[in-house]
mmCIF file of N, CA and C in Angstrom:
data_model
loop_
_atom_site.group_PDB
_atom_site.id
_atom_site.type_symbol
_atom_site.label_atom_id
_atom_site.label_comp_id
_atom_site.label_asym_id
_atom_site.label_seq_id
_atom_site.Cartn_x
_atom_site.Cartn_y
_atom_site.Cartn_z
ATOM 1 N N MET A 294 0.864 -1.176 0.010
ATOM 2 C CA MET A 294 -0.001 0.008 0.023
ATOM 3 C C MET A 294 0.902 1.217 0.009
ATOM 4 N N SER A 295 0.581 2.153 -0.849
ATOM 5 C CA SER A 295 1.372 3.374 -0.944
ATOM 6 C C SER A 295 0.519 4.538 -0.498
ATOM 7 N N ALA A 296 0.776 5.075 0.706
ATOM 8 C CA ALA A 296 0.034 6.230 1.193
ATOM 9 C C ALA A 296 0.644 7.484 0.618
ATOM 10 N N ASN A 297 -0.169 8.534 0.484
ATOM 11 C CA ASN A 297 0.314 9.710 -0.224
ATOM 12 C C ASN A 297 1.046 10.721 0.649
ATOM 13 N N GLY A 298 1.115 10.530 1.945
ATOM 14 C CA GLY A 298 1.919 11.391 2.801
ATOM 15 C C GLY A 298 1.352 12.765 3.016
ATOM 16 N N THR A 299 0.028 12.983 2.862
ATOM 17 C CA THR A 299 -0.562 14.295 3.046
ATOM 18 C C THR A 299 -1.707 14.235 4.072
ATOM 19 N N PHE A 300 -2.525 15.297 4.114
ATOM 20 C CA PHE A 300 -3.621 15.384 5.055
ATOM 21 C C PHE A 300 -4.627 14.262 4.930
ATOM 22 N N ILE A 301 -4.691 13.594 3.842
ATOM 23 C CA ILE A 301 -5.700 12.550 3.613
ATOM 24 C C ILE A 301 -5.267 11.226 4.269
ATOM 25 N N ASP A 302 -4.090 11.209 4.878
ATOM 26 C CA ASP A 302 -3.604 9.950 5.479
ATOM 27 C C ASP A 302 -4.561 9.367 6.499
ATOM 28 N N GLY A 303 -5.314 10.198 7.255
ATOM 29 C CA GLY A 303 -6.237 9.653 8.240
ATOM 30 C C GLY A 303 -7.298 8.803 7.563
ATOM 31 N N ALA A 304 -7.878 9.287 6.468
ATOM 32 C CA ALA A 304 -8.866 8.530 5.763
ATOM 33 C C ALA A 304 -8.273 7.255 5.140
ATOM 34 N N GLU A 305 -7.024 7.393 4.620
ATOM 35 C CA GLU A 305 -6.342 6.218 4.056
ATOM 36 C C GLU A 305 -6.074 5.181 5.155
ATOM 37 N N ARG A 306 -5.650 5.647 6.320
ATOM 38 C CA ARG A 306 -5.400 4.736 7.462
ATOM 39 C C ARG A 306 -6.690 3.968 7.793
ATOM 40 N N ASP A 307 -7.811 4.668 7.876
ATOM 41 C CA ASP A 307 -9.057 4.000 8.200
ATOM 42 C C ASP A 307 -9.418 2.958 7.127
ATOM 43 N N ALA A 308 -9.231 3.302 5.869
ATOM 44 C CA ALA A 308 -9.533 2.332 4.801
ATOM 45 C C ALA A 308 -8.591 1.126 4.845
ATOM 46 N N ILE A 309 -7.330 1.382 5.106
ATOM 47 C CA ILE A 309 -6.358 0.275 5.211
ATOM 48 C C ILE A 309 -6.733 -0.639 6.355
ATOM 49 N N MET A 310 -6.998 -0.073 7.531
ATOM 50 C CA MET A 310 -7.321 -0.875 8.699
ATOM 51 C C MET A 310 -8.610 -1.660 8.499
ATOM 52 N N HIS A 311 -9.543 -1.131 7.725
ATOM 53 C CA HIS A 311 -10.812 -1.831 7.484
ATOM 54 C C HIS A 311 -10.679 -2.923 6.420
ATOM 55 N N HIS A 312 -9.969 -2.646 5.349
ATOM 56 C CA HIS A 312 -9.957 -3.575 4.204
ATOM 57 C C HIS A 312 -8.732 -4.474 4.135
ATOM 58 N N CYS A 313 -7.598 -4.015 4.572
ATOM 59 C CA CYS A 313 -6.353 -4.826 4.457
ATOM 60 C C CYS A 313 -5.403 -4.471 5.594
ATOM 61 N N PRO A 314 -5.807 -4.820 6.828
ATOM 62 C CA PRO A 314 -5.012 -4.438 8.009
ATOM 63 C C PRO A 314 -3.653 -5.057 8.090
ATOM 64 N N GLU A 315 -3.358 -6.100 7.365
ATOM 65 C CA GLU A 315 -2.050 -6.777 7.396
ATOM 66 C C GLU A 315 -1.052 -6.157 6.391
ATOM 67 N N SER A 316 -1.531 -5.200 5.571
ATOM 68 C CA SER A 316 -0.676 -4.678 4.509
ATOM 69 C C SER A 316 0.441 -3.804 5.123
ATOM 70 N N ARG A 317 1.542 -3.734 4.391
ATOM 71 C CA ARG A 317 2.654 -2.835 4.772
ATOM 72 C C ARG A 317 2.462 -1.544 3.982
ATOM 73 N N VAL A 318 2.743 -0.431 4.647
ATOM 74 C CA VAL A 318 2.484 0.865 4.046
ATOM 75 C C VAL A 318 3.788 1.658 3.882
ATOM 76 N N PHE A 319 3.891 2.285 2.743
ATOM 77 C CA PHE A 319 5.085 3.149 2.421
ATOM 78 C C PHE A 319 4.608 4.395 1.752
ATOM 79 N N ALA A 320 5.103 5.543 2.167
ATOM 80 C CA ALA A 320 4.783 6.828 1.510
ATOM 81 C C ALA A 320 6.054 7.324 0.854
ATOM 82 N N PRO A 321 6.187 7.157 -0.480
ATOM 83 C CA PRO A 321 7.425 7.507 -1.163
ATOM 84 C C PRO A 321 7.706 9.012 -1.232
ATOM 85 N N LYS A 322 6.749 9.876 -0.872
ATOM 86 C CA LYS A 322 6.953 11.305 -1.026
ATOM 87 C C LYS A 322 8.155 11.762 -0.194
ATOM 88 N N GLY A 323 8.324 11.206 1.000
ATOM 89 C CA GLY A 323 9.463 11.566 1.818
ATOM 90 C C GLY A 323 10.795 11.274 1.172
ATOM 91 N N ALA A 324 10.839 10.208 0.384
ATOM 92 C CA ALA A 324 12.082 9.824 -0.282
ATOM 93 C C ALA A 324 12.244 10.517 -1.612
ATOM 94 N N LEU A 325 11.154 10.781 -2.322
ATOM 95 C CA LEU A 325 11.215 11.335 -3.680
ATOM 96 C C LEU A 325 10.934 12.798 -3.774
ATOM 97 N N GLY A 326 10.354 13.393 -2.718
ATOM 98 C CA GLY A 326 10.011 14.784 -2.787
ATOM 99 C C GLY A 326 8.647 15.007 -3.450
ATOM 100 N N GLU A 327 8.264 16.238 -3.540
ATOM 101 C CA GLU A 327 6.949 16.605 -4.109
ATOM 102 C C GLU A 327 7.097 16.800 -5.607
ATOM 103 N N GLY A 328 6.326 16.071 -6.369
ATOM 104 C CA GLY A 328 6.364 16.179 -7.829
ATOM 105 C C GLY A 328 5.153 16.848 -8.384
ATOM 106 N N VAL A 329 4.344 17.500 -7.521
ATOM 107 C CA VAL A 329 3.096 18.165 -7.853
ATOM 108 C C VAL A 329 2.270 17.231 -8.739
ATOM 109 N N GLY A 330 2.045 17.597 -9.987
ATOM 110 C CA GLY A 330 1.200 16.746 -10.864
ATOM 111 C C GLY A 330 1.760 15.350 -11.138
ATOM 112 N N ALA A 331 3.063 15.219 -10.996
ATOM 113 C CA ALA A 331 3.676 13.917 -11.293
ATOM 114 C C ALA A 331 3.813 13.017 -10.049
ATOM 115 N N SER A 332 3.397 13.522 -8.879
ATOM 116 C CA SER A 332 3.587 12.749 -7.638
ATOM 117 C C SER A 332 2.981 11.364 -7.748
ATOM 118 N N ILE A 333 1.766 11.256 -8.252
ATOM 119 C CA ILE A 333 1.115 9.960 -8.337
ATOM 120 C C ILE A 333 1.849 9.016 -9.302
ATOM 121 N N LEU A 334 2.434 9.592 -10.335
ATOM 122 C CA LEU A 334 3.253 8.768 -11.253
ATOM 123 C C LEU A 334 4.457 8.200 -10.535
ATOM 124 N N TRP A 335 5.104 8.992 -9.713
ATOM 125 C CA TRP A 335 6.260 8.484 -8.900
ATOM 126 C C TRP A 335 5.799 7.366 -7.994
ATOM 127 N N GLU A 336 4.609 7.516 -7.409
ATOM 128 C CA GLU A 336 4.083 6.453 -6.526
ATOM 129 C C GLU A 336 3.773 5.160 -7.289
ATOM 130 N N VAL A 337 3.254 5.305 -8.500
ATOM 131 C CA VAL A 337 3.009 4.137 -9.332
ATOM 132 C C VAL A 337 4.273 3.435 -9.720
ATOM 133 N N ILE A 338 5.304 4.221 -10.070
ATOM 134 C CA ILE A 338 6.616 3.672 -10.434
ATOM 135 C C ILE A 338 7.197 2.956 -9.202
ATOM 136 N N ALA A 339 7.129 3.556 -8.022
ATOM 137 C CA ALA A 339 7.652 2.927 -6.826
ATOM 138 C C ALA A 339 6.936 1.623 -6.517
ATOM 139 N N ALA A 340 5.617 1.610 -6.688
ATOM 140 C CA ALA A 340 4.823 0.404 -6.419
ATOM 141 C C ALA A 340 5.176 -0.701 -7.454
ATOM 142 N N ALA A 341 5.271 -0.293 -8.718
ATOM 143 C CA ALA A 341 5.621 -1.279 -9.751
ATOM 144 C C ALA A 341 7.010 -1.856 -9.528
ATOM 145 N N GLU A 342 7.923 -1.029 -9.133
ATOM 146 C CA GLU A 342 9.299 -1.521 -8.870
ATOM 147 C C GLU A 342 9.295 -2.448 -7.639
ATOM 148 N N ALA A 343 8.490 -2.130 -6.646
ATOM 149 C CA ALA A 343 8.419 -3.000 -5.464
ATOM 150 C C ALA A 343 7.853 -4.360 -5.863
ATOM 151 N N ILE A 344 6.854 -4.389 -6.733
ATOM 152 C CA ILE A 344 6.326 -5.663 -7.206
ATOM 153 C C ILE A 344 7.359 -6.402 -8.030
ATOM 154 N N ARG A 345 8.030 -5.685 -8.950
ATOM 155 C CA ARG A 345 9.028 -6.300 -9.800
ATOM 156 C C ARG A 345 10.140 -6.935 -8.964
ATOM 157 N N SER A 346 10.633 -6.205 -7.998
ATOM 158 C CA SER A 346 11.743 -6.717 -7.163
ATOM 159 C C SER A 346 11.241 -7.631 -6.058
ATOM 160 N N GLY A 347 9.961 -7.562 -5.732
ATOM 161 C CA GLY A 347 9.417 -8.392 -4.665
ATOM 162 C C GLY A 347 9.695 -7.849 -3.273
ATOM 163 N N HIS A 348 10.182 -6.607 -3.173
ATOM 164 C CA HIS A 348 10.533 -6.056 -1.836
ATOM 165 C C HIS A 348 10.112 -4.623 -1.741
ATOM 166 N N LEU A 349 9.830 -4.200 -0.510
ATOM 167 C CA LEU A 349 9.561 -2.809 -0.185
ATOM 168 C C LEU A 349 10.715 -2.238 0.559
ATOM 169 N N PRO A 350 10.790 -0.910 0.655
ATOM 170 C CA PRO A 350 11.822 -0.308 1.492
ATOM 171 C C PRO A 350 11.662 -0.735 2.939
ATOM 172 N N GLN A 351 12.731 -0.660 3.762
ATOM 173 C CA GLN A 351 12.649 -1.049 5.149
ATOM 174 C C GLN A 351 11.641 -0.257 5.917
ATOM 175 N N SER A 352 11.334 0.970 5.460
ATOM 176 C CA SER A 352 10.401 1.815 6.181
ATOM 177 C C SER A 352 8.941 1.393 5.951
ATOM 178 N N ALA A 353 8.682 0.468 5.031
ATOM 179 C CA ALA A 353 7.303 -0.002 4.773
ATOM 180 C C ALA A 353 6.940 -1.005 5.859
ATOM 181 N N GLN A 354 5.946 -0.650 6.674
ATOM 182 C CA GLN A 354 5.566 -1.483 7.791
ATOM 183 C C GLN A 354 4.063 -1.522 7.921
ATOM 184 N N PRO A 355 3.498 -2.538 8.615
ATOM 185 C CA PRO A 355 2.049 -2.549 8.893
ATOM 186 C C PRO A 355 1.687 -1.396 9.844
ATOM 187 N N LEU A 356 0.455 -0.923 9.735
ATOM 188 C CA LEU A 356 -0.061 0.078 10.639
ATOM 189 C C LEU A 356 -0.594 -0.621 11.873
ATOM 190 N N GLU A 357 -0.710 0.126 12.979
ATOM 191 C CA GLU A 357 -1.315 -0.415 14.168
ATOM 192 C C GLU A 357 -2.599 0.387 14.438
ATOM 193 N N ARG A 358 -3.556 -0.237 15.065
ATOM 194 C CA ARG A 358 -4.846 0.390 15.307
ATOM 195 C C ARG A 358 -4.723 1.690 16.125
ATOM 196 N N ASP A 359 -3.737 1.813 16.968
ATOM 197 C CA ASP A 359 -3.579 2.997 17.788
ATOM 198 C C ASP A 359 -2.923 4.161 17.043
ATOM 199 N N GLY A 360 -2.681 3.981 15.760
ATOM 200 C CA GLY A 360 -2.054 5.044 14.954
ATOM 201 C C GLY A 360 -0.574 4.891 14.800
ATOM 202 N N GLY A 361 0.053 3.957 15.467
ATOM 203 C CA GLY A 361 1.483 3.711 15.377
ATOM 204 C C GLY A 361 1.823 2.813 14.212
ATOM 205 N N VAL A 362 3.043 2.411 14.157
ATOM 206 C CA VAL A 362 3.548 1.557 13.084
ATOM 207 C C VAL A 362 4.182 0.338 13.747
ATOM 208 N N ALA A 363 3.764 -0.859 13.277
ATOM 209 C CA ALA A 363 4.379 -2.076 13.779
ATOM 210 C C ALA A 363 5.658 -2.368 13.030
ATOM 211 N N LYS A 364 6.675 -2.793 13.701
ATOM 212 C CA LYS A 364 7.969 -3.120 13.053
ATOM 213 C C LYS A 364 7.995 -4.617 12.742
ATOM 214 N N VAL A 365 8.218 -4.949 11.495
ATOM 215 C CA VAL A 365 8.326 -6.315 11.052
ATOM 216 C C VAL A 365 9.758 -6.567 10.629
ATOM 217 N N PRO A 366 10.460 -7.479 11.276
ATOM 218 C CA PRO A 366 11.844 -7.749 10.878
ATOM 219 C C PRO A 366 11.906 -8.171 9.384
ATOM 220 N N PRO A 367 12.950 -7.745 8.681
ATOM 221 C CA PRO A 367 13.045 -8.061 7.237
ATOM 222 C C PRO A 367 12.889 -9.548 6.937
ATOM 223 N N ARG A 368 13.390 -10.454 7.782
ATOM 224 C CA ARG A 368 13.290 -11.865 7.487
ATOM 225 C C ARG A 368 11.864 -12.363 7.560
ATOM 226 N N GLU A 369 10.975 -11.627 8.198
ATOM 227 C CA GLU A 369 9.565 -12.060 8.324
ATOM 228 C C GLU A 369 8.675 -11.409 7.234
ATOM 229 N N GLN A 370 9.238 -10.536 6.425
ATOM 230 C CA GLN A 370 8.428 -9.898 5.405
ATOM 231 C C GLN A 370 8.209 -10.855 4.236
ATOM 232 N N ARG A 371 7.001 -10.886 3.760
ATOM 233 C CA ARG A 371 6.666 -11.731 2.609
ATOM 234 C C ARG A 371 7.000 -10.993 1.317
ATOM 235 N N PRO A 372 7.349 -11.739 0.257
ATOM 236 C CA PRO A 372 7.582 -11.060 -1.029
ATOM 237 C C PRO A 372 6.296 -10.339 -1.480
ATOM 238 N N LEU A 373 6.471 -9.180 -2.051
ATOM 239 C CA LEU A 373 5.345 -8.387 -2.499
ATOM 240 C C LEU A 373 4.823 -8.849 -3.821
ATOM 241 N N GLN A 374 3.501 -9.027 -3.948
ATOM 242 C CA GLN A 374 2.921 -9.416 -5.216
ATOM 243 C C GLN A 374 1.816 -8.484 -5.672
ATOM 244 N N ARG A 375 1.304 -7.675 -4.762
ATOM 245 C CA ARG A 375 0.224 -6.725 -5.094
ATOM 246 C C ARG A 375 0.506 -5.390 -4.407
ATOM 247 N N ALA A 376 -0.011 -4.322 -4.984
ATOM 248 C CA ALA A 376 0.141 -2.975 -4.416
ATOM 249 C C ALA A 376 -1.087 -2.167 -4.734
ATOM 250 N N ILE A 377 -1.439 -1.282 -3.808
ATOM 251 C CA ILE A 377 -2.472 -0.295 -4.067
ATOM 252 C C ILE A 377 -1.833 1.062 -3.925
ATOM 253 N N VAL A 378 -2.085 1.949 -4.909
ATOM 254 C CA VAL A 378 -1.598 3.304 -4.885
ATOM 255 C C VAL A 378 -2.804 4.233 -4.770
ATOM 256 N N SER A 379 -2.760 5.134 -3.820
ATOM 257 C CA SER A 379 -3.879 6.086 -3.669
ATOM 258 C C SER A 379 -3.336 7.476 -3.759
ATOM 259 N N GLY A 380 -4.170 8.378 -4.271
ATOM 260 C CA GLY A 380 -3.740 9.772 -4.375
ATOM 261 C C GLY A 380 -4.910 10.729 -4.196
ATOM 262 N N CYS A 381 -4.627 11.890 -3.709
ATOM 263 C CA CYS A 381 -5.653 12.936 -3.540
ATOM 264 C C CYS A 381 -5.055 14.202 -4.091
ATOM 265 N N GLY A 382 -5.741 14.812 -5.068
ATOM 266 C CA GLY A 382 -5.266 15.992 -5.712
ATOM 267 C C GLY A 382 -5.518 17.252 -4.907
ATOM 268 N N MET A 383 -5.026 18.392 -5.432
ATOM 269 C CA MET A 383 -5.158 19.654 -4.730
ATOM 270 C C MET A 383 -6.576 20.082 -4.478
ATOM 271 N N ASN A 384 -7.492 19.708 -5.340
ATOM 272 C CA ASN A 384 -8.927 19.988 -5.195
ATOM 273 C C ASN A 384 -9.677 18.781 -4.644
ATOM 274 N N GLN A 385 -8.978 17.925 -3.962
ATOM 275 C CA GLN A 385 -9.523 16.731 -3.305
ATOM 276 C C GLN A 385 -10.086 15.687 -4.290
ATOM 277 N N GLN A 386 -9.576 15.666 -5.540
ATOM 278 C CA GLN A 386 -9.912 14.569 -6.414
ATOM 279 C C GLN A 386 -9.178 13.343 -5.881
ATOM 280 N N VAL A 387 -9.838 12.215 -5.860
ATOM 281 C CA VAL A 387 -9.242 11.039 -5.273
ATOM 282 C C VAL A 387 -9.182 9.971 -6.360
ATOM 283 N N ALA A 388 -8.067 9.256 -6.420
ATOM 284 C CA ALA A 388 -7.891 8.166 -7.374
ATOM 285 C C ALA A 388 -7.142 7.032 -6.711
ATOM 286 N N GLY A 389 -7.380 5.830 -7.177
ATOM 287 C CA GLY A 389 -6.697 4.677 -6.665
ATOM 288 C C GLY A 389 -6.340 3.735 -7.808
ATOM 289 N N LEU A 390 -5.292 2.962 -7.619
ATOM 290 C CA LEU A 390 -4.840 2.015 -8.625
ATOM 291 C C LEU A 390 -4.372 0.744 -7.923
ATOM 292 N N SER A 391 -4.825 -0.385 -8.402
ATOM 293 C CA SER A 391 -4.439 -1.658 -7.842
ATOM 294 C C SER A 391 -3.452 -2.354 -8.852
ATOM 295 N N LEU A 392 -2.318 -2.717 -8.371
ATOM 296 C CA LEU A 392 -1.319 -3.386 -9.233
ATOM 297 C C LEU A 392 -1.103 -4.810 -8.729
ATOM 298 N N LYS A 393 -0.881 -5.733 -9.655
ATOM 299 C CA LYS A 393 -0.664 -7.137 -9.296
ATOM 300 C C LYS A 393 0.440 -7.695 -10.196
ATOM 301 N N ALA A 394 1.297 -8.515 -9.591
ATOM 302 C CA ALA A 394 2.392 -9.160 -10.360
ATOM 303 C C ALA A 394 1.737 -10.059 -11.440
ATOM 304 N N ALA A 395 2.266 -10.003 -12.636
ATOM 305 C CA ALA A 395 1.788 -10.827 -13.735
ATOM 306 C C ALA A 395 2.351 -12.246 -13.587
ATOM 307 N N ARG A 396 1.546 -13.193 -13.979
ATOM 308 C CA ARG A 396 2.023 -14.585 -14.045
ATOM 309 C C ARG A 396 2.546 -14.832 -15.435
ATOM 310 N N LEU A 397 3.789 -15.194 -15.537
ATOM 311 C CA LEU A 397 4.370 -15.482 -16.834
ATOM 312 C C LEU A 397 4.086 -16.920 -17.181
ATOM 313 N N GLN A 398 3.560 -17.138 -18.348
ATOM 314 C CA GLN A 398 3.304 -18.492 -18.826
ATOM 315 C C GLN A 398 4.490 -19.005 -19.584
ATOM 316 N N THR A 399 4.883 -20.198 -19.287
ATOM 317 C CA THR A 399 5.984 -20.835 -20.028
ATOM 318 C C THR A 399 5.390 -21.797 -21.039
ATOM 319 N N THR A 400 6.032 -21.904 -22.179
ATOM 320 C CA THR A 400 5.533 -22.814 -23.201
ATOM 321 C C THR A 400 6.323 -24.087 -23.261
#
C-alpha cells in the first residue's frame, strides 16, 4: 500500500485498517520529494518496482490500530505481489490504482 503522505492519510489509514489491516504501508513522497502533478506517477513507479523486485523499502511497515507503526523484521516480510496506490489532488480529487504481479506463462 502506498500512502500519499498528506492530510488525507487519516482517511487512508481508516480504509487500510478496514480492508487490508495486514498490509505494509510506504509513503514515497518523503524519499522522492513533491512532484506536484507527477507525484502519483512516482508512486505508481515505486509500487511497480516494489512488485518487480518483490521487496519494499525497510520503512514499509504494517499500521497499528492506535495510529502507530508495527515493526516487522526483514526476514519475516513476505515477497510483495500486489500494491495499491492512492492519491488525492489539490482539489480533493481522489484516485486509486491496484497493481498485481503478472504470471508469466511458459511454453
